[in-house]
PDB file of C-alpha atoms and ligand atoms in Angstrom:
ATOM      1  CA  UNK G 138      12.701 -37.944  -3.187  1.00 53.00           C
ATOM      2  CA  UNK G 139      10.374 -34.399  -3.912  1.00 55.00           C
ATOM      3  CA  UNK G 140      14.177 -31.692  -3.779  1.00 59.00           C
ATOM      4  CA  UNK G 141      11.257 -28.882  -4.678  1.00 61.00           C
ATOM      5  CA  UNK G 142      12.111 -25.853  -1.700  1.00 66.00           C
ATOM      6  CA  UNK G 143       8.139 -24.981  -0.770  1.00 73.00           C
ATOM      7  CA  UNK G 144       8.887 -20.554  -0.567  1.00 83.00           C
ATOM      8  CA  UNK G 145       7.273 -19.608   2.614  1.00 95.00           C
ATOM      9  CA  UNK G 146       5.612 -16.705   2.255  1.00 98.00           C
ATOM     10  CA  UNK G 147       5.618 -14.128   4.936  1.00 98.00           C
ATOM     11  CA  UNK G 148       2.006 -13.448   7.447  1.00 98.00           C
ATOM     12  CA  UNK G 149       0.134 -10.571   8.988  1.00 98.00           C
ATOM     13  CA  UNK G 150       2.173 -12.266  12.671  1.00 98.00           C
ATOM     14  CA  UNK G 151       5.596 -11.605  11.011  1.00 98.00           C
ATOM     15  CA  UNK G 152       5.239  -8.335   9.866  1.00 98.00           C
ATOM     16  CA  UNK G 153       4.037  -7.832  13.294  1.00 98.00           C
ATOM     17  CA  UNK G 154       7.061  -9.275  15.458  1.00 98.00           C
ATOM     18  CA  UNK G 155       9.350  -7.061  13.536  1.00 98.00           C
ATOM     19  CA  UNK G 156       8.728  -3.200  15.802  1.00 98.00           C
ATOM     20  CA  UNK G 157      12.028  -3.649  17.247  1.00 97.00           C
ATOM     21  CA  UNK G 158      13.947  -6.335  15.100  1.00 98.00           C
ATOM     22  CA  UNK G 159      14.301  -4.933  11.879  1.00 98.00           C
ATOM     23  CA  UNK G 160      12.824  -1.745   9.369  1.00 98.00           C
ATOM     24  CA  UNK G 161       9.972  -3.239   7.547  1.00 98.00           C
ATOM     25  CA  UNK G 162      10.536  -2.585   3.063  1.00 99.00           C
ATOM     26  CA  UNK G 163       6.908  -2.432   1.313  1.00 99.00           C
ATOM     27  CA  UNK G 164       6.134  -1.385  -2.680  1.00 99.00           C
ATOM     28  CA  UNK G 165       3.034  -1.634  -4.042  1.00 98.00           C
ATOM     29  CA  UNK G 166       2.310  -3.256  -6.430  1.00 99.00           C
ATOM     30  CA  UNK G 167      -0.581  -3.776  -9.376  1.00 98.00           C
ATOM     31  CA  UNK G 168       0.314  -5.708 -11.544  1.00 98.00           C
ATOM     32  CA  UNK G 169       1.836 -10.035 -11.792  1.00 98.00           C
ATOM     33  CA  UNK G 170       4.634  -9.186 -14.099  1.00 98.00           C
ATOM     34  CA  UNK G 171       6.450  -6.301 -11.636  1.00 98.00           C
ATOM     35  CA  UNK G 172       5.057  -8.463  -8.431  1.00 98.00           C
ATOM     36  CA  UNK G 173       7.618 -11.113  -9.363  1.00 98.00           C
ATOM     37  CA  UNK G 174      10.266  -8.607 -10.188  1.00 98.00           C
ATOM     38  CA  UNK G 175       9.732  -6.741  -6.003  1.00 98.00           C
ATOM     39  CA  UNK G 176       9.648 -10.657  -4.086  1.00 98.00           C
ATOM     40  CA  UNK G 177      12.183 -10.976  -3.155  1.00 98.00           C
ATOM     41  CA  UNK G 178      13.335  -7.737  -1.985  1.00 98.00           C
ATOM     42  CA  UNK G 179      10.430  -6.986   0.021  1.00 98.00           C
ATOM     43  CA  UNK G 180       8.559  -8.124   3.127  1.00 98.00           C
ATOM     44  CA  UNK G 181       5.203  -6.058   2.096  1.00 99.00           C
ATOM     45  CA  UNK G 182       3.486  -6.182  -1.386  1.00 99.00           C
ATOM     46  CA  UNK G 183       0.718  -3.281  -0.466  1.00 99.00           C
ATOM     47  CA  UNK G 184      -1.759  -3.858  -3.623  1.00 99.00           C
ATOM     48  CA  UNK G 185      -2.717  -0.161  -3.236  1.00 98.00           C
ATOM     49  CA  UNK G 186      -6.019   1.657  -4.600  1.00 98.00           C
ATOM     50  CA  UNK G 187      -2.687   4.324  -5.234  1.00 98.00           C
ATOM     51  CA  UNK G 188      -3.787   2.533  -8.734  1.00 98.00           C
ATOM     52  CA  UNK G 189      -6.177   4.219  -9.762  1.00 98.00           C
ATOM     53  CA  UNK G 190      -4.480   7.659 -10.351  1.00 96.00           C
ATOM     54  CA  UNK G 191      -1.090   5.538 -11.331  1.00 96.00           C
ATOM     55  CA  UNK G 192      -2.602   2.316 -13.962  1.00 97.00           C
ATOM     56  CA  UNK G 193      -5.436   3.879 -14.954  1.00 97.00           C
ATOM     57  CA  UNK G 194      -4.205   7.523 -14.922  1.00 96.00           C
ATOM     58  CA  UNK G 195      -7.014   9.484 -11.914  1.00 96.00           C
ATOM     59  CA  UNK G 196      -6.945  11.894 -10.444  1.00 95.00           C
ATOM     60  CA  UNK G 197      -7.758  11.047  -6.748  1.00 97.00           C
ATOM     61  CA  UNK G 198      -8.172   7.014  -5.983  1.00 97.00           C
ATOM     62  CA  UNK G 199     -11.566   7.437  -5.468  1.00 98.00           C
ATOM     63  CA  UNK G 200     -12.598   5.896  -9.025  1.00 98.00           C
ATOM     64  CA  UNK G 201     -10.894   2.585  -7.385  1.00 98.00           C
ATOM     65  CA  UNK G 202     -14.188  -0.207  -7.268  1.00 98.00           C
ATOM     66  CA  UNK G 203     -14.352  -3.110  -4.758  1.00 99.00           C
ATOM     67  CA  UNK G 204     -14.130  -6.320  -8.154  1.00 98.00           C
ATOM     68  CA  UNK G 205     -10.667  -3.556  -9.875  1.00 98.00           C
ATOM     69  CA  UNK G 206      -8.626  -4.931  -5.772  1.00 99.00           C
ATOM     70  CA  UNK G 207      -9.589  -8.011  -6.791  1.00 99.00           C
ATOM     71  CA  UNK G 208      -8.317  -8.479 -10.201  1.00 98.00           C
ATOM     72  CA  UNK G 209      -4.749  -6.347  -8.889  1.00 99.00           C
ATOM     73  CA  UNK G 210      -5.011  -8.710  -5.063  1.00 99.00           C
ATOM     74  CA  UNK G 211      -5.260 -11.439  -7.378  1.00 98.00           C
ATOM     75  CA  UNK G 212      -2.399 -10.592  -9.987  1.00 99.00           C
ATOM     76  CA  UNK G 213       0.095  -9.943  -7.098  1.00 99.00           C
ATOM     77  CA  UNK G 214      -0.514 -13.150  -5.229  1.00 98.00           C
ATOM     78  CA  UNK G 215       0.114 -14.750  -8.628  1.00 98.00           C
ATOM     79  CA  UNK G 216       3.556 -13.506  -9.132  1.00 98.00           C
ATOM     80  CA  UNK G 217       4.132 -13.042  -5.733  1.00 98.00           C
ATOM     81  CA  UNK G 218       5.931 -16.072  -3.596  1.00 98.00           C
ATOM     82  CA  UNK G 219       7.600 -15.350  -0.501  1.00 98.00           C
ATOM     83  CA  UNK G 220       6.272 -11.213   0.389  1.00 98.00           C
ATOM     84  CA  UNK G 221       2.949 -10.989   2.656  1.00 99.00           C
ATOM     85  CA  UNK G 222       0.191  -9.441   0.375  1.00 99.00           C
ATOM     86  CA  UNK G 223      -2.443  -6.831   1.336  1.00 99.00           C
ATOM     87  CA  UNK G 224      -5.091  -5.462  -0.559  1.00 99.00           C
ATOM     88  CA  UNK G 225      -6.910  -2.326  -0.397  1.00 99.00           C
ATOM     89  CA  UNK G 226     -10.601  -1.704   0.437  1.00 99.00           C
ATOM     90  CA  UNK G 227     -11.538   0.971  -2.353  1.00 98.00           C
ATOM     91  CA  UNK G 228     -12.873   4.302  -1.056  1.00 98.00           C
ATOM     92  CA  UNK G 229     -16.705   3.253  -0.665  1.00 98.00           C
ATOM     93  CA  UNK G 230     -16.090  -0.768   0.814  1.00 98.00           C
ATOM     94  CA  UNK G 231     -16.344  -0.510   4.215  1.00 98.00           C
ATOM     95  CA  UNK G 232     -16.729   2.909   5.353  1.00 98.00           C
ATOM     96  CA  UNK G 233     -21.063   2.595   6.084  1.00 98.00           C
ATOM     97  CA  UNK G 234     -20.963  -0.402   8.839  1.00 98.00           C
ATOM     98  CA  UNK G 235     -18.712  -3.213  10.029  1.00 98.00           C
ATOM     99  CA  UNK G 236     -20.482  -6.403   8.196  1.00 98.00           C
ATOM    100  CA  UNK G 237     -20.162  -3.837   4.833  1.00 98.00           C
ATOM    101  CA  UNK G 238     -16.618  -3.367   6.616  1.00 99.00           C
ATOM    102  CA  UNK G 239     -17.099  -7.618   6.404  1.00 99.00           C
ATOM    103  CA  UNK G 240     -18.014  -8.769   2.860  1.00 98.00           C
ATOM    104  CA  UNK G 241     -15.606  -6.764   1.587  1.00 99.00           C
ATOM    105  CA  UNK G 242     -13.075  -8.093   3.534  1.00 99.00           C
ATOM    106  CA  UNK G 243     -13.927 -11.295   3.210  1.00 98.00           C
ATOM    107  CA  UNK G 244     -14.330 -11.170  -0.962  1.00 98.00           C
ATOM    108  CA  UNK G 245     -10.466  -9.856  -1.142  1.00 99.00           C
ATOM    109  CA  UNK G 246      -9.327 -12.747   1.043  1.00 98.00           C
ATOM    110  CA  UNK G 247     -11.417 -15.494  -0.398  1.00 98.00           C
ATOM    111  CA  UNK G 248     -10.952 -14.335  -4.337  1.00 98.00           C
ATOM    112  CA  UNK G 249      -7.262 -13.011  -4.257  1.00 98.00           C
ATOM    113  CA  UNK G 250      -5.756 -14.925  -2.084  1.00 98.00           C
ATOM    114  CA  UNK G 251      -3.646 -12.374  -0.403  1.00 98.00           C
ATOM    115  CA  UNK G 252      -2.845 -11.406   3.534  1.00 98.00           C
ATOM    116  CA  UNK G 253      -4.645  -8.892   4.611  1.00 99.00           C
ATOM    117  CA  UNK G 254      -6.843  -5.862   3.833  1.00 99.00           C
ATOM    118  CA  UNK G 255      -5.647  -2.906   4.975  1.00 99.00           C
ATOM    119  CA  UNK G 256      -8.115   0.331   5.832  1.00 98.00           C
ATOM    120  CA  UNK G 257      -7.809   4.018   6.142  1.00 98.00           C
ATOM    121  CA  UNK G 258      -9.476   5.702   9.365  1.00 98.00           C
ATOM    122  CA  UNK G 259      -8.667   6.985  12.792  1.00 98.00           C
ATOM    123  CA  UNK G 260     -11.057   6.639  15.870  1.00 98.00           C
ATOM    124  CA  UNK G 261     -14.286   5.861  13.849  1.00 98.00           C
ATOM    125  CA  UNK G 262     -12.780   3.431  12.215  1.00 98.00           C
ATOM    126  CA  UNK G 263     -11.263   1.191  15.577  1.00 98.00           C
ATOM    127  CA  UNK G 264     -15.384  -1.279  15.779  1.00 98.00           C
ATOM    128  CA  UNK G 265     -14.674  -1.684  12.112  1.00 98.00           C
ATOM    129  CA  UNK G 266     -10.618  -2.128  12.612  1.00 99.00           C
ATOM    130  CA  UNK G 267     -12.320  -4.591  15.338  1.00 98.00           C
ATOM    131  CA  UNK G 268     -15.171  -6.896  13.519  1.00 99.00           C
ATOM    132  CA  UNK G 269     -12.585  -7.813  11.447  1.00 99.00           C
ATOM    133  CA  UNK G 270     -10.053  -9.069  13.266  1.00 98.00           C
ATOM    134  CA  UNK G 271     -11.779 -10.798  15.660  1.00 98.00           C
ATOM    135  CA  UNK G 272     -13.312 -12.552  12.306  1.00 98.00           C
ATOM    136  CA  UNK G 273     -10.131 -13.737  10.967  1.00 98.00           C
ATOM    137  CA  UNK G 274      -9.024 -10.841   8.972  1.00 98.00           C
ATOM    138  CA  UNK G 275      -6.094  -9.214   9.624  1.00 99.00           C
ATOM    139  CA  UNK G 276      -6.041  -5.063   8.688  1.00 99.00           C
ATOM    140  CA  UNK G 277      -3.232  -3.026   8.049  1.00 99.00           C
ATOM    141  CA  UNK G 278      -4.795   1.351   9.760  1.00 98.00           C
ATOM    142  CA  UNK G 279      -3.563   4.017   7.667  1.00 98.00           C
ATOM    143  CA  UNK G 280      -3.802   7.170   9.252  1.00 98.00           C
ATOM    144  CA  UNK G 281      -2.587  10.804   8.913  1.00 98.00           C
ATOM    145  CA  UNK G 282      -3.030  11.696   4.952  1.00 97.00           C
ATOM    146  CA  UNK G 283      -6.435   9.642   3.925  1.00 97.00           C
ATOM    147  CA  UNK G 284      -5.855   9.577  -0.082  1.00 96.00           C
ATOM    148  CA  UNK G 285      -9.812   8.316   0.006  1.00 97.00           C
ATOM    149  CA  UNK G 286     -10.749  11.210   2.185  1.00 96.00           C
ATOM    150  CA  UNK G 287      -8.319  14.134  -0.323  1.00 94.00           C
ATOM    151  CA  UNK G 288     -11.451  16.779  -0.686  1.00 95.00           C
ATOM    152  CA  UNK G 289     -11.772  16.406   3.671  1.00 93.00           C
ATOM    153  CA  UNK G 290      -8.548  17.296   3.831  1.00 93.00           C
ATOM    154  CA  UNK G 291      -8.568  19.663   0.982  1.00 92.00           C
ATOM    155  CA  UNK G 292      -5.634  18.749  -1.086  1.00 91.00           C
ATOM    156  CA  UNK G 293      -2.837  16.412  -0.931  1.00 91.00           C
ATOM    157  CA  UNK G 294      -0.875  17.520   1.941  1.00 91.00           C
ATOM    158  CA  UNK G 295       1.327  17.086   5.442  1.00 93.00           C
ATOM    159  CA  UNK G 296      -1.182  16.709   7.730  1.00 94.00           C
ATOM    160  CA  UNK G 297      -0.518  16.840  11.871  1.00 95.00           C
ATOM    161  CA  UNK G 298       1.952  19.874  11.636  1.00 95.00           C
ATOM    162  CA  UNK G 299      -0.467  22.098  14.072  1.00 96.00           C
ATOM    163  CA  UNK G 300      -1.048  20.428  18.100  1.00 97.00           C
ATOM    164  CA  UNK G 301      -4.371  19.383  17.429  1.00 97.00           C
ATOM    165  CA  UNK G 302      -3.969  17.626  14.113  1.00 97.00           C
ATOM    166  CA  UNK G 303      -0.328  16.010  15.789  1.00 98.00           C
ATOM    167  CA  UNK G 304      -3.227  14.751  18.187  1.00 98.00           C
ATOM    168  CA  UNK G 305      -5.883  13.791  16.510  1.00 98.00           C
ATOM    169  CA  UNK G 306      -3.439  11.427  14.054  1.00 98.00           C
ATOM    170  CA  UNK G 307      -1.999  10.210  17.589  1.00 98.00           C
ATOM    171  CA  UNK G 308      -5.845   9.587  18.571  1.00 98.00           C
ATOM    172  CA  UNK G 309      -5.789   7.382  15.350  1.00 98.00           C
ATOM    173  CA  UNK G 310      -2.988   5.212  15.438  1.00 98.00           C
ATOM    174  CA  UNK G 311      -3.142   4.740  19.091  1.00 98.00           C
ATOM    175  CA  UNK G 312      -7.620   3.691  18.234  1.00 98.00           C
ATOM    176  CA  UNK G 313      -6.846   1.865  15.160  1.00 98.00           C
ATOM    177  CA  UNK G 314      -3.473   0.169  17.166  1.00 98.00           C
ATOM    178  CA  UNK G 315      -5.566  -1.633  19.905  1.00 98.00           C
ATOM    179  CA  UNK G 316      -8.877  -2.663  17.829  1.00 98.00           C
ATOM    180  CA  UNK G 317      -6.465  -5.265  16.674  1.00 98.00           C
ATOM    181  CA  UNK G 318      -4.506  -3.863  12.897  1.00 99.00           C
ATOM    182  CA  UNK G 319      -1.179  -5.818  12.998  1.00 99.00           C
ATOM    183  CA  UNK G 320       0.245  -2.313  11.693  1.00 99.00           C
ATOM    184  CA  UNK G 321      -0.447   1.725  10.481  1.00 98.00           C
ATOM    185  CA  UNK G 322       1.006   2.703   7.627  1.00 98.00           C
ATOM    186  CA  UNK G 323       1.632   7.115   8.402  1.00 98.00           C
ATOM    187  CA  UNK G 324       1.305   8.982   6.011  1.00 98.00           C
ATOM    188  CA  UNK G 325       2.082  12.439   5.265  1.00 97.00           C
ATOM    189  CA  UNK G 326       3.525  13.353   8.682  1.00 98.00           C
ATOM    190  CA  UNK G 327       5.387  15.476   9.735  1.00 98.00           C
ATOM    191  CA  UNK G 328       8.716  13.515  11.869  1.00 98.00           C
ATOM    192  CA  UNK G 329       8.130  14.105  15.407  1.00 98.00           C
ATOM    193  CA  UNK G 330       4.201  12.878  14.791  1.00 98.00           C
ATOM    194  CA  UNK G 331       6.083  10.392  13.242  1.00 98.00           C
ATOM    195  CA  UNK G 332       8.602   9.268  15.837  1.00 98.00           C
ATOM    196  CA  UNK G 333       5.501   9.684  19.152  1.00 98.00           C
ATOM    197  CA  UNK G 334       3.966   6.786  16.750  1.00 98.00           C
ATOM    198  CA  UNK G 335       6.829   4.672  16.310  1.00 98.00           C
ATOM    199  CA  UNK G 336       7.163   4.682  20.115  1.00 98.00           C
ATOM    200  CA  UNK G 337       3.892   4.611  21.929  1.00 98.00           C
ATOM    201  CA  UNK G 338       1.963   2.977  19.100  1.00 97.00           C
ATOM    202  CA  UNK G 339       2.840  -1.058  19.597  1.00 97.00           C
ATOM    203  CA  UNK G 340       2.714  -2.132  16.285  1.00 98.00           C
ATOM    204  CA  UNK G 341       4.700  -1.192  13.440  1.00 98.00           C
ATOM    205  CA  UNK G 342       4.152   1.725  11.457  1.00 98.00           C
ATOM    206  CA  UNK G 343       4.620   1.848   7.560  1.00 98.00           C
ATOM    207  CA  UNK G 344       5.639   5.802   6.739  1.00 98.00           C
ATOM    208  CA  UNK G 345       5.544   7.440   3.333  1.00 98.00           C
ATOM    209  CA  UNK G 346       7.071  10.994   3.813  1.00 97.00           C
ATOM    210  CA  UNK G 347       6.774  10.123   7.318  1.00 98.00           C
ATOM    211  CA  UNK G 348      10.241  10.172   7.553  1.00 98.00           C
ATOM    212  CA  UNK G 349      12.993   7.656   8.886  1.00 98.00           C
ATOM    213  CA  UNK G 350      11.126   7.438  12.295  1.00 98.00           C
ATOM    214  CA  UNK G 351       9.071   4.695  11.370  1.00 98.00           C
ATOM    215  CA  UNK G 352       9.609   1.447  12.115  1.00 98.00           C
ATOM    216  CA  UNK G 353       9.361   0.373   7.804  1.00 98.00           C
ATOM    217  CA  UNK G 354       8.590   3.057   4.784  1.00 98.00           C
ATOM    218  CA  UNK G 355       6.418   2.241   1.958  1.00 98.00           C
ATOM    219  CA  UNK G 356       6.228   3.530  -1.431  1.00 98.00           C
ATOM    220  CA  UNK G 357       4.963   3.442  -4.649  1.00 98.00           C
ATOM    221  CA  UNK G 358       6.717   1.470  -7.104  1.00 98.00           C
ATOM    222  CA  UNK G 359       6.126   3.692 -10.317  1.00 97.00           C
ATOM    223  CA  UNK G 360       7.255   6.471  -8.712  1.00 97.00           C
ATOM    224  CA  UNK G 361       9.895   4.331  -6.469  1.00 97.00           C
ATOM    225  CA  UNK G 362      11.390   3.725 -10.688  1.00 97.00           C
ATOM    226  CA  UNK G 363       9.726   6.721 -12.707  1.00 96.00           C
ATOM    227  CA  UNK G 364       7.140   5.919 -14.380  1.00 95.00           C
ATOM    228  CA  UNK G 365       4.372   7.962 -12.901  1.00 91.00           C
ATOM    229  CA  UNK G 366       6.555  11.563 -15.279  1.00 81.00           C
ATOM    230  CA  UNK G 367       6.890  14.431 -12.517  1.00 81.00           C
ATOM    231  CA  UNK G 368       3.955  13.992 -10.608  1.00 80.00           C
ATOM    232  CA  UNK G 369       5.448  12.253  -7.814  1.00 88.00           C
ATOM    233  CA  UNK G 370       5.240  13.443  -4.446  1.00 92.00           C
ATOM    234  CA  UNK G 371       8.724  15.376  -2.929  1.00 91.00           C
ATOM    235  CA  UNK G 372       9.496  12.815  -1.035  1.00 94.00           C
ATOM    236  CA  UNK G 373      10.249   9.972  -3.286  1.00 96.00           C
ATOM    237  CA  UNK G 374      13.367   8.932  -4.138  1.00 96.00           C
ATOM    238  CA  UNK G 375      13.658   7.624  -7.757  1.00 96.00           C
ATOM    239  CA  UNK G 376      16.112   3.873  -8.418  1.00 97.00           C
ATOM    240  CA  UNK G 377      15.265   3.870 -11.991  1.00 97.00           C
ATOM    241  CA  UNK G 378      14.414   6.074 -14.584  1.00 96.00           C
ATOM    242  CA  UNK G 379      11.933   3.451 -16.292  1.00 97.00           C
ATOM    243  CA  UNK G 380      10.363   6.138 -17.960  1.00 96.00           C
ATOM    244  CA  UNK G 381      13.411   7.775 -20.394  1.00 96.00           C
ATOM    245  CA  UNK G 382      14.526   3.696 -21.507  1.00 97.00           C
ATOM    246  CA  UNK G 383       9.993   2.329 -21.839  1.00 98.00           C
ATOM    247  CA  UNK G 384      10.045   6.230 -24.927  1.00 97.00           C
ATOM    248  CA  UNK G 385      13.758   5.689 -25.938  1.00 98.00           C
ATOM    249  CA  UNK G 386      12.650   1.988 -27.007  1.00 98.00           C
ATOM    250  CA  UNK G 387       9.124   3.275 -28.084  1.00 98.00           C
ATOM    251  CA  UNK G 388      10.946   5.844 -30.226  1.00 98.00           C
ATOM    252  CA  UNK G 389      13.957   3.273 -31.223  1.00 98.00           C
ATOM    253  CA  UNK G 390      11.367   0.191 -32.634  1.00 98.00           C
ATOM    254  CA  UNK G 391       8.341   3.186 -34.351  1.00 98.00           C
ATOM    255  CA  UNK G 392      12.146   4.183 -36.498  1.00 98.00           C
ATOM    256  CA  UNK G 393      13.236   1.049 -37.311  1.00 98.00           C
ATOM    257  CA  UNK G 394       9.035   0.200 -38.343  1.00 98.00           C
ATOM    258  CA  UNK G 395       9.830   2.443 -39.964  1.00 98.00           C
ATOM    259  CA  UNK G 396      12.389   2.464 -41.949  1.00 98.00           C
ATOM    260  CA  UNK G 397      11.677  -0.711 -42.361  1.00 98.00           C
ATOM    261  CA  UNK G 398      14.954  -2.406 -40.012  1.00 98.00           C
ATOM    262  CA  UNK G 399      12.784  -4.172 -38.627  1.00 98.00           C
ATOM    263  CA  UNK G 400      11.418  -7.435 -38.993  1.00 98.00           C
TER     264      UNK G 400
HETATM  265  O1  KIV I 701      -2.386   3.205  -1.782  1.00 52.48           O
HETATM  266  C1  KIV I 701      -1.417   2.451  -1.930  1.00 52.48           C
HETATM  267  O2  KIV I 701      -0.533   2.945  -2.820  1.00 52.48           O
HETATM  268  C2  KIV I 701      -2.324   3.207  -0.026  1.00 52.48           C
HETATM  269  C3  KIV I 701       0.010   3.239  -0.271  1.00 52.48           C
HETATM  270  C4  KIV I 701       1.479   4.208  -0.653  1.00 52.48           C
HETATM  271  C5  KIV I 701       0.073   3.897   1.673  1.00 52.48           C
HETATM  272  O3  KIV I 701      -2.130   3.310   0.476  1.00 52.48           O
END
């Protein structure tokens, strides 16, 4: 008799249906080992293009390639069993046309086993999101601060603090949701705007630096566990100081080797 119980992975539909039911929990992950640790605790594992800054030490996410996202996406899917895994489409892999976006997203889904892709953009990306969803690719949107547009924004900063910016971001969220996205990330926007968007948009809003008013929250794992040093944004809450533990473990090991106490 086969007594092995199969873990059922959450689908993008499950995530969409969580709106109004319970807060959605999401963290980024880039490796199988970290995915394995996070998987029992989160609804969504996001393989973010923040991998470029966090893992590769870049100043922005712009240097991340589709092949990098596919390798990291593959690792996170292998390291997880129940979370819905979503992989970011990196800069330059989808903005040119819906057809380019489809080719990139299809590679992500077939080569990683992930359940969907995330892409940044608002009204201008509505046709692309619709094109992908109609062809079987679940899409998570990302509006507000869009790190791939950091040079247009003039830095990593809060957006939507004046009426015209707030209206544009609201319209971005509405456009992406009506194109068929199953959820939308709201990054670095004020609480009042997050509340309005969460009420207006029919799919879950997942906030990062966007207050408690969202349907769920996402954070970059290295920020949460203290591995990204002092560069973490102000809105982050640290739940562990692993950076300090790694340093002291390395220092202890070094002193043991130098004193011939190890092996
Ligand atoms: O790249 C990323 O990690 C992200 C999340 C922080 C939303 O887009």
